[in-house]
Short mmCIF file of C-alpha atoms and ligand atoms in Angstrom, two decimals:
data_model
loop_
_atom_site.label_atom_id
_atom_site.label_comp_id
_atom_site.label_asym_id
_atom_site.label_seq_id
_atom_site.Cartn_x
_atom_site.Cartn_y
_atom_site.Cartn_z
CA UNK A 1 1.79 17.92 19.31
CA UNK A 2 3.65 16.49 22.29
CA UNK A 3 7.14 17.16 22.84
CA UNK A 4 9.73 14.46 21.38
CA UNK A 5 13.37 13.97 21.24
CA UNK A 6 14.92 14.32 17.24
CA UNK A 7 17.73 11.86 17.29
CA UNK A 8 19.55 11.76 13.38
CA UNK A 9 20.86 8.24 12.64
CA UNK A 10 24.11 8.46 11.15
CA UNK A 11 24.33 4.94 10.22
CA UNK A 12 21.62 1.79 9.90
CA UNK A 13 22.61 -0.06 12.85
CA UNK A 14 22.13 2.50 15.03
CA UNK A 15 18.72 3.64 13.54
CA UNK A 16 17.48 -0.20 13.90
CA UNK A 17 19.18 0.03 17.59
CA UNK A 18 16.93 2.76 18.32
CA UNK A 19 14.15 1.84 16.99
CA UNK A 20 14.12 -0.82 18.40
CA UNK A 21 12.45 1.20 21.68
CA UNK A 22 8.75 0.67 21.44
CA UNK A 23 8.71 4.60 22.00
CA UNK A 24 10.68 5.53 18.99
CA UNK A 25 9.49 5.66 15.64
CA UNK A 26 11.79 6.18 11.84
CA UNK A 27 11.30 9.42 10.50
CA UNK A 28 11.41 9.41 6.49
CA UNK A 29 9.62 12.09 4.79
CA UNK A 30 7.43 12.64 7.43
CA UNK A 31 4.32 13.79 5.21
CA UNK A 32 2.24 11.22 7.33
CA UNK A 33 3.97 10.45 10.55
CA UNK A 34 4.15 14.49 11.51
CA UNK A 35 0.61 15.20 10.43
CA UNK A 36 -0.50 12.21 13.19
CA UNK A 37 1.72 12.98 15.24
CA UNK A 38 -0.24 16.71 15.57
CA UNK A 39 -3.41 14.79 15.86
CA UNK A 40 -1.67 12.81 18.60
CA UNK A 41 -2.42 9.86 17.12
CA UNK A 42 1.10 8.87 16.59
CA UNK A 43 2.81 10.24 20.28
CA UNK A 44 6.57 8.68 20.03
CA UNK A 45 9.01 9.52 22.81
CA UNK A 46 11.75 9.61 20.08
CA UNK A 47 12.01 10.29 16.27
CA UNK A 48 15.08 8.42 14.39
CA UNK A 49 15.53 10.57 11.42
CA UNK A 50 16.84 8.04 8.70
CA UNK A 51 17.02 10.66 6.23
CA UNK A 52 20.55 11.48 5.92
CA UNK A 53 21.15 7.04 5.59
CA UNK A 54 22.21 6.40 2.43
CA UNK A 55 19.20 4.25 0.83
CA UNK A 56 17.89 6.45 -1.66
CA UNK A 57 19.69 4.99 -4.52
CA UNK A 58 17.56 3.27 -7.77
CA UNK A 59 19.96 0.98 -9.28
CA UNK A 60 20.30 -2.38 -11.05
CA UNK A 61 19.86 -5.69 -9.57
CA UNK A 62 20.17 -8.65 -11.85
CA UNK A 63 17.84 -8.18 -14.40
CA UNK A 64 15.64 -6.39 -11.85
CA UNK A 65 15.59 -2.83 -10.42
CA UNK A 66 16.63 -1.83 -6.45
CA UNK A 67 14.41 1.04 -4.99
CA UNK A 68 15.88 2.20 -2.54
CA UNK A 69 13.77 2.63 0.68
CA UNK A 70 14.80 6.80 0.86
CA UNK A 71 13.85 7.01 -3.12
CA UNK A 72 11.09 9.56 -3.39
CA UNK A 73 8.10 8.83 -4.77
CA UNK A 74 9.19 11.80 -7.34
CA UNK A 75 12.25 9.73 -8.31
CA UNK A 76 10.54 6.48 -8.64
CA UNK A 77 7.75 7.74 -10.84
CA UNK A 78 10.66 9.37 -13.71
CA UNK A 79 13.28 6.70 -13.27
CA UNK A 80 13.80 5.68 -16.46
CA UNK A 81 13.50 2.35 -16.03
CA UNK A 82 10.40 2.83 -14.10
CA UNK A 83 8.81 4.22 -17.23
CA UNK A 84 9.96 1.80 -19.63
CA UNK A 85 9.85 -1.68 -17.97
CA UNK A 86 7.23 -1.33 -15.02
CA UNK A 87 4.43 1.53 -16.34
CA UNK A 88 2.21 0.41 -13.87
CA UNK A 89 4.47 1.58 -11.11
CA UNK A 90 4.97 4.81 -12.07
CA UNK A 91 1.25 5.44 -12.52
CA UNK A 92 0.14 3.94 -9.15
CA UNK A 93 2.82 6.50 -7.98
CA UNK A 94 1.57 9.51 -9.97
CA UNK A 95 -1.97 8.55 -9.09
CA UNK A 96 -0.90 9.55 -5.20
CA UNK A 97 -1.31 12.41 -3.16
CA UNK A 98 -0.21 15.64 -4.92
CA UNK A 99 3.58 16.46 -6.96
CA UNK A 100 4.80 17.96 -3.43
CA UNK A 101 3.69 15.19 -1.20
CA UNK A 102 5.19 12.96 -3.78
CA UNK A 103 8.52 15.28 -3.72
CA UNK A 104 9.28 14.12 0.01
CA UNK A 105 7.26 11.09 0.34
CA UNK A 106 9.76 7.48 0.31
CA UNK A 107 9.35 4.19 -0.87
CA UNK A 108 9.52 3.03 3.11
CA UNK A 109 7.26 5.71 4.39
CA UNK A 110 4.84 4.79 1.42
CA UNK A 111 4.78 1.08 2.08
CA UNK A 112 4.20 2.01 6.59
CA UNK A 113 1.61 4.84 5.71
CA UNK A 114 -1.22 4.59 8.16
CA UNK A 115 -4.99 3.90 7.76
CA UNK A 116 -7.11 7.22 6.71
CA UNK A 117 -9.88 5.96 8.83
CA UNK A 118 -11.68 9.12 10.36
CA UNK A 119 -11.70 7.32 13.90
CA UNK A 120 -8.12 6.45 14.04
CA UNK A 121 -7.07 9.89 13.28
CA UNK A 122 -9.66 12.15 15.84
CA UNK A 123 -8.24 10.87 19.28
CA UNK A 124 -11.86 11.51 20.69
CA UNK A 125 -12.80 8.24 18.95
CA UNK A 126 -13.07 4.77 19.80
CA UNK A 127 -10.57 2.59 17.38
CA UNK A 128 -8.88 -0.45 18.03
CA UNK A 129 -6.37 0.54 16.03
CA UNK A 130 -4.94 3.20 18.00
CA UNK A 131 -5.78 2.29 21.32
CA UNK A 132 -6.73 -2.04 21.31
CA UNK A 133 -9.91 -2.80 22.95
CA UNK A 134 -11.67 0.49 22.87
CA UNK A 135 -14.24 -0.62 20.42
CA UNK A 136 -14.16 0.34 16.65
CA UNK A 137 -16.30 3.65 15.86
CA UNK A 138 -16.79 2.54 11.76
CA UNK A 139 -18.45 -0.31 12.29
CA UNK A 140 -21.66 0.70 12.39
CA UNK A 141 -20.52 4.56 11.30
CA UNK A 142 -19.22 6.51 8.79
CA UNK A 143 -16.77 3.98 6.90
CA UNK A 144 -17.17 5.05 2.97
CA UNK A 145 -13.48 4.40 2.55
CA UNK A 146 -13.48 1.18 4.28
CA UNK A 147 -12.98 -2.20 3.64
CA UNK A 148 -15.31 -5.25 2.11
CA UNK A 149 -12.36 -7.93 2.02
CA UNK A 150 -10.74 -9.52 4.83
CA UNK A 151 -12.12 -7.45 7.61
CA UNK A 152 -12.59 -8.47 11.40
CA UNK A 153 -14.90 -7.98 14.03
CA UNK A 154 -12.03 -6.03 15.61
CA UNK A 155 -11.27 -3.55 12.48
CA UNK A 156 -12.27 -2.69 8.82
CA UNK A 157 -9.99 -0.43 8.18
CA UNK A 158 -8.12 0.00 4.22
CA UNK A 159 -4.16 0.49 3.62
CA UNK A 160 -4.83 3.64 1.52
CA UNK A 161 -1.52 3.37 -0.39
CA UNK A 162 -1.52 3.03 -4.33
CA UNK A 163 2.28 2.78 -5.29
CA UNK A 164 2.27 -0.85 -3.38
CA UNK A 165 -0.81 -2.28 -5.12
CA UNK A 166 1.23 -1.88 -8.08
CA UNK A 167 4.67 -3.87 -6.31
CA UNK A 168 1.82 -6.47 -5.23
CA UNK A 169 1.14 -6.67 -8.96
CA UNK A 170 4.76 -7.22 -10.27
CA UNK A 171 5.59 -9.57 -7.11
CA UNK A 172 7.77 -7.26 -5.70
CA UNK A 173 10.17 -7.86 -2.11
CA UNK A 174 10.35 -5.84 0.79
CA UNK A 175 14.52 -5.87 2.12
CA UNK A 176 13.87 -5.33 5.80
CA UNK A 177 17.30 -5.29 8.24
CA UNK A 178 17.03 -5.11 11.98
CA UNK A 179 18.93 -5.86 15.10
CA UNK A 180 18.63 -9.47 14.12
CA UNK A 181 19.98 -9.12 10.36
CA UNK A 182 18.14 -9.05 7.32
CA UNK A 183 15.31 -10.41 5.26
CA UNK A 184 13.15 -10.14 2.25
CA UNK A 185 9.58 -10.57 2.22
CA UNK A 186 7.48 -10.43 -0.40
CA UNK A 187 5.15 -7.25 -0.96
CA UNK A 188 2.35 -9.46 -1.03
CA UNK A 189 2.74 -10.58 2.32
CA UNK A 190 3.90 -7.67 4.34
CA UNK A 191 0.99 -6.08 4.74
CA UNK A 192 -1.36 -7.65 7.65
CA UNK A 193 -4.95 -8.22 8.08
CA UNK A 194 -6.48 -7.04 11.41
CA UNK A 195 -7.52 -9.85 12.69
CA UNK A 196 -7.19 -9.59 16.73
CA UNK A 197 -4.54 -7.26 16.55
CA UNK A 198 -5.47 -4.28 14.02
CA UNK A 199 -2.74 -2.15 15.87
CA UNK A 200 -0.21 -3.99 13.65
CA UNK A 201 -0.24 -2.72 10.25
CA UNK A 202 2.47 -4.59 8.94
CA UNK A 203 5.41 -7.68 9.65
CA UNK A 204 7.80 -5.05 10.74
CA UNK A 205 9.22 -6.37 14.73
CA UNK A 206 10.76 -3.59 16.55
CA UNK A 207 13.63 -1.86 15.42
CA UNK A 208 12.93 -2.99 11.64
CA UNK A 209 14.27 -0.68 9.32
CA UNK A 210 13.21 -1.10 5.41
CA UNK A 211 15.87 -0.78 3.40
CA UNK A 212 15.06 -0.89 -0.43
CA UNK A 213 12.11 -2.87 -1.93
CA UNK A 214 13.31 -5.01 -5.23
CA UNK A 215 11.39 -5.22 -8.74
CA UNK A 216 11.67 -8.88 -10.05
CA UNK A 217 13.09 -8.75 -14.30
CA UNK A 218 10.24 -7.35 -16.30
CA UNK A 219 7.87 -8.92 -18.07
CA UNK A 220 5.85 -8.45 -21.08
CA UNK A 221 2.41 -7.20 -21.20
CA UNK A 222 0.00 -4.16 -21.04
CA UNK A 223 0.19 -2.28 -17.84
CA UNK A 224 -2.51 -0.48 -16.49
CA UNK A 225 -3.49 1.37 -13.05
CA UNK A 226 -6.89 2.69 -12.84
CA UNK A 227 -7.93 4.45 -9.45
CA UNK A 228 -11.34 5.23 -8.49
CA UNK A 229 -11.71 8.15 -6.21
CA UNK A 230 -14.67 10.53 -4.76
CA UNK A 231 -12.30 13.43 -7.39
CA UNK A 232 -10.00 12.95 -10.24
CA UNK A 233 -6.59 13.99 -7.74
CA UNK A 234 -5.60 14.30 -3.70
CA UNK A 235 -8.23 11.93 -2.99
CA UNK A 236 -7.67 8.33 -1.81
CA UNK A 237 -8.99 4.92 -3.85
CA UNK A 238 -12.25 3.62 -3.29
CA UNK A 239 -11.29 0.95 -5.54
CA UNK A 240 -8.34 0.60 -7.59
CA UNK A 241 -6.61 -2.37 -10.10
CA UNK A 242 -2.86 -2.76 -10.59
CA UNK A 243 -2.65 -4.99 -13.97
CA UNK A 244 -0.12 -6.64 -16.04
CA UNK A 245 -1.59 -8.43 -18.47
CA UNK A 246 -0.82 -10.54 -22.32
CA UNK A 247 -1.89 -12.17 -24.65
CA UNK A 248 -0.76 -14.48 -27.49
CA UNK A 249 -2.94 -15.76 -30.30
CA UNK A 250 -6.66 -14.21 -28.23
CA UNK A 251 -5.92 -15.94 -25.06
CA UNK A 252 -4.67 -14.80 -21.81
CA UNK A 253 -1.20 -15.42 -20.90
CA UNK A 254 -0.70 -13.49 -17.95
CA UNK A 255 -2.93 -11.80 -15.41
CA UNK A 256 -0.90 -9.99 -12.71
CA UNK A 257 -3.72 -8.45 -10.28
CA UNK A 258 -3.72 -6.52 -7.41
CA UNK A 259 -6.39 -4.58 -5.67
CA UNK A 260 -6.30 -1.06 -3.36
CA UNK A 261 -9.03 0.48 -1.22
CA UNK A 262 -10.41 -2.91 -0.30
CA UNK A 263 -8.61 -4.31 2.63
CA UNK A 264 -6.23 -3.42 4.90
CA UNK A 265 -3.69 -4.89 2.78
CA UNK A 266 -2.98 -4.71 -1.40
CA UNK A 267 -5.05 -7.75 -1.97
CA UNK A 268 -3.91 -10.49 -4.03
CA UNK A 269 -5.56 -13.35 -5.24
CA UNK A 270 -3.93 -15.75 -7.27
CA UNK A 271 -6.83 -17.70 -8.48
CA UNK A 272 -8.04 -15.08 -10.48
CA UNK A 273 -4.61 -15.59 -12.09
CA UNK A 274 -5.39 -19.57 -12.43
CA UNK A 275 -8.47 -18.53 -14.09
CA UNK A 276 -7.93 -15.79 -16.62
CA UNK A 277 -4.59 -17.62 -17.96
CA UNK A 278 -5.00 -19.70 -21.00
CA UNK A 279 -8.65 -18.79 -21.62
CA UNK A 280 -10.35 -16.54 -24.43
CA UNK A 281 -11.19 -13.39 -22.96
CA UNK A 282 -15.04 -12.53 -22.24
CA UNK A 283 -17.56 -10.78 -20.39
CA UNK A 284 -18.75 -13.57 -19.02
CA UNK A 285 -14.80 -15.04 -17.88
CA UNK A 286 -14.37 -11.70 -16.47
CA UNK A 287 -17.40 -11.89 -14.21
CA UNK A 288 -16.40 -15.32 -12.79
CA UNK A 289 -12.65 -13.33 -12.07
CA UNK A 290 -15.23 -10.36 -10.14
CA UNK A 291 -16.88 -13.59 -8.70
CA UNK A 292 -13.71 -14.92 -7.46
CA UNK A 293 -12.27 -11.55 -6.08
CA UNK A 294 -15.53 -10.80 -4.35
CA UNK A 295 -16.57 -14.16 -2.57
CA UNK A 296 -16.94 -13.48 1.05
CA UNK A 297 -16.75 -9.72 0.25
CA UNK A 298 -18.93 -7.63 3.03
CA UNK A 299 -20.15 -4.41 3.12
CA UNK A 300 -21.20 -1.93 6.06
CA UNK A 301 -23.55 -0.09 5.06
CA UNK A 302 -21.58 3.37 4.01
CA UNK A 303 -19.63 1.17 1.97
CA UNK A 304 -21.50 -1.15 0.39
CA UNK A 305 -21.21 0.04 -3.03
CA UNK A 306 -17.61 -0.82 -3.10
CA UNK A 307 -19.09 -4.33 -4.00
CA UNK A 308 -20.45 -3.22 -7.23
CA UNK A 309 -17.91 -0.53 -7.74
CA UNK A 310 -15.17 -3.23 -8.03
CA UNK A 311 -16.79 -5.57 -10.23
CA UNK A 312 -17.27 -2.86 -12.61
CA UNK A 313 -13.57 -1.47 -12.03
CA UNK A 314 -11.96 -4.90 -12.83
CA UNK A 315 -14.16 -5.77 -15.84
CA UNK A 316 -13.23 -2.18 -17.00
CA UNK A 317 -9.50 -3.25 -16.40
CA UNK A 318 -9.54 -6.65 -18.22
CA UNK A 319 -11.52 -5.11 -21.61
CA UNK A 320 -9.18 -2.20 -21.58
CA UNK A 321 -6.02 -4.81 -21.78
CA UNK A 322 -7.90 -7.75 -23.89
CA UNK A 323 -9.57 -5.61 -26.10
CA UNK A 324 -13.02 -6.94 -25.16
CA UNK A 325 -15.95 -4.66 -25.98
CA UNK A 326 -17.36 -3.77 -22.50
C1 LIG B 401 -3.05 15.11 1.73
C2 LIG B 401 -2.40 13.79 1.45
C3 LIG B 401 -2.86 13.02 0.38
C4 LIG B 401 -2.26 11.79 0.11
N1 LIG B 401 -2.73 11.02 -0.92
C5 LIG B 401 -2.16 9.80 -1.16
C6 LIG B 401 -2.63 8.96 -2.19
O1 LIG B 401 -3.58 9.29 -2.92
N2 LIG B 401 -2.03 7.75 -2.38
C7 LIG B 401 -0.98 7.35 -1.59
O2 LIG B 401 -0.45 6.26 -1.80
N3 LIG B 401 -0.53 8.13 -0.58
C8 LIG B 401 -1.10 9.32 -0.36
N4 LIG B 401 -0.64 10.10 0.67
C9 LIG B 401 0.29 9.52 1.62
C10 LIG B 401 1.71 9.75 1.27
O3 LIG B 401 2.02 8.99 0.12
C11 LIG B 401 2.50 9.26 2.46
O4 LIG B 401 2.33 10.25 3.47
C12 LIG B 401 3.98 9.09 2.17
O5 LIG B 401 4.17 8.14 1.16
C13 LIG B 401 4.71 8.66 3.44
O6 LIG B 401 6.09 8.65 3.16
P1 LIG B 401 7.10 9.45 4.11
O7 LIG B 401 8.45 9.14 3.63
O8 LIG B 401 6.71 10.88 4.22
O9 LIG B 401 6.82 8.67 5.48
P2 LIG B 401 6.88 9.19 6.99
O10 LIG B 401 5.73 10.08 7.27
O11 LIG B 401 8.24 9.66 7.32
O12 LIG B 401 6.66 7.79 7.73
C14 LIG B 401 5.46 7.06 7.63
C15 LIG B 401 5.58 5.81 8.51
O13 LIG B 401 6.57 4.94 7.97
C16 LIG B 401 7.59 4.67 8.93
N5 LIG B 401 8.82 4.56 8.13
C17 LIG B 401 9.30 5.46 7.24
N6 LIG B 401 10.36 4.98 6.59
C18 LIG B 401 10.59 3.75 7.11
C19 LIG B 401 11.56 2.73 6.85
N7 LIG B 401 12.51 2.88 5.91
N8 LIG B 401 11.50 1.58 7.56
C20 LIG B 401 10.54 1.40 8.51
N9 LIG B 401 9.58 2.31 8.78
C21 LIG B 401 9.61 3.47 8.08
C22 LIG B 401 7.54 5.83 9.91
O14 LIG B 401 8.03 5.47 11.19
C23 LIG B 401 6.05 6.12 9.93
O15 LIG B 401 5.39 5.22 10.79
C24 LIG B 401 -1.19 11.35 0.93
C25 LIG B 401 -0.71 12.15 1.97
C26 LIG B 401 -1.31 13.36 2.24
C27 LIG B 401 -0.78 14.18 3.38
S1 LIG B 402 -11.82 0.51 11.22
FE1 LIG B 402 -9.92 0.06 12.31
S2 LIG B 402 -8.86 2.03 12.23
FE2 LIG B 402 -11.03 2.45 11.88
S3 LIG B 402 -12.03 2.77 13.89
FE3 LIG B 402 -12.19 0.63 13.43
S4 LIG B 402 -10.41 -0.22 14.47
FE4 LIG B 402 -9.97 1.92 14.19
#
């Protein structure tokens, strides 16, 4: 590890202030910025520990529910209203990592955790991600975990994360405040894809602190999370489905999706909404869903069975909440 400087921000406008240095970096929970920063992958001048801010709160909004971006993933996963009104949440959450990871991990650090691609993290590597325009070592190597949707020429890299597949699933917003003020974007959109510029994981500018991350009012309907993974726990998705789904006399009335393990972003898609809602549920409408989700999907080689794998993973999602016999 190189040396760094530990500065502890006593208040948010000073953490944004420092951040705001391209060579300083928010410390959370640190379960995933220390262990890269060992590898030297991550190698910030300056650490702005945001621990002691007070953001940690889970409280009421509206009809809705305020995470706060300091809430661990612990506290998330038994907050009461967690458990009753958005199930799908909690089990994204409690399919992650292990209880002590999930003791000091945060809603913020969640959402920023980096890539687990093997060539970003060994420094020995090529990977555009860490260091643009050295070439990327997965394409055309070892990329099992990596991604079939939205990939680039540049990077195929997955955001490995499960508890925001589940906020792309119930349309949750990101509250984001920085030297310039504050603003909300939506879960579904704050994620990138690599494009040109893989090295930008997110729409966090400089100095960008997230603040909380807000759960629109519930809504009715079967929740489910089911993770695919090389072993049943500490193991990241190959594939999973975030769902929220009804129904009301045998059709579909609502088909909240969202996808893990694919892209290097939850993936959304909201025409496999348009499609599922108001039909009869079926096999064969749940293939043309697969059909939808997968157009344009590409493999490399190591990961081509993703394809496949997530065809079978969202028709096992939509019998489990229809009732369909697979
Ligand atoms: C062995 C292992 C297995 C794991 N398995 C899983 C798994 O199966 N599923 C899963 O989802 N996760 C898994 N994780 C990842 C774990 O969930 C993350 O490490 C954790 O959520 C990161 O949160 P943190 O608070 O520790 O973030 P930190 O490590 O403190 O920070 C992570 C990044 O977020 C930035 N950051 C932190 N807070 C903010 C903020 N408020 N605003 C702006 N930027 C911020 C930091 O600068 C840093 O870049 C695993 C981790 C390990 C070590
Ligand atoms: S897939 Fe992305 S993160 Fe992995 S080596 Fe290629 S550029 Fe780097």
């Amino acid at each position: 590890m190189r040396p760094f400087d530990y500065q502890r921000a006593e208040r948010l406008e000073h953490a944004s202030q420092l951040a705001a240095d391209s060579e300083t970096l928010p410390l959370a929970g640190g379960t995933n910025l220390i262990d890269l920063m060992k590898l030297q992958v991550e190698t910030p001048q300056t650490l702005v520990d945001i621990g002691r801010l007070s953001m940690g709160e889970i409280a009421e909004e509206g009809e809705g529910l305020r995470i706060g971006a300091l809430a661990t993933n612990t506290a998330t996963a038994a907050h009461p209203r967690v458990r009753a009104d958005y199930p799908v949440l909690a089990r994204a959450i409690l399919a992650g990592a292990t209880q002590q990871l999930r003791n000091k991990a945060t809603t913020g650090g969640n959402l920023c955790q980096r890539t687990r691609c093997y060539y970003f993290t060994n420094i020995d590597q090529p990977c555009n991600k860490r260091e643009p325009g050295s070439g990327c070592g997965a394409i055309d190597g070892v990329a099992r975990l990596h991604g079939i949707l939205g990939t680039s020429p540049q990077c195929i890299a997955t955001y490995p994360g499960d508890m925001a597949v589940a906020m792309a699933a119930l349309d949750a917003t990101v509250e984001i405040t920085g030297e310039s003020g504050e603003r909300s974007v939506p879960v579904r959109d704050f994620h990138r894809l690599p494009g040109d510029t893989p090295e930008k994981d997110n729409v966090l500018e400089p100095g960008e602190i997230i603040t909380a991350v807000t759960l629109p009012a519930p809504v009715s309907g079967k929740h489910i999370y089911r993770k695919v993974r090389e072993r049943s726990s500490y193991a990241f998705a190959l594939c999973s489905v975030a769902a929220i789904v009804d129904m009301a006399e045998g059709r579909i009335t609502r088909a909240d999706l969202a996808f893990g393990g694919l892209a290097h972003k939850p993936w959304h898609d909201p025409r496999i909404a348009e499609l599922l809602v108001d039909s009869e549920p079926s096999l064969a409408l749940f293939d043309k869903a697969a059909d939808l989700l997968l157009e344009g999907a590409q493999g490399y080689g190591e990961n081509d069975f993703k394809i496949p794998l997530t065809r079978r993973t969202l028709t096992a999602v939509l019998c489990d909440a229809t009732g369909v016999e697979a």
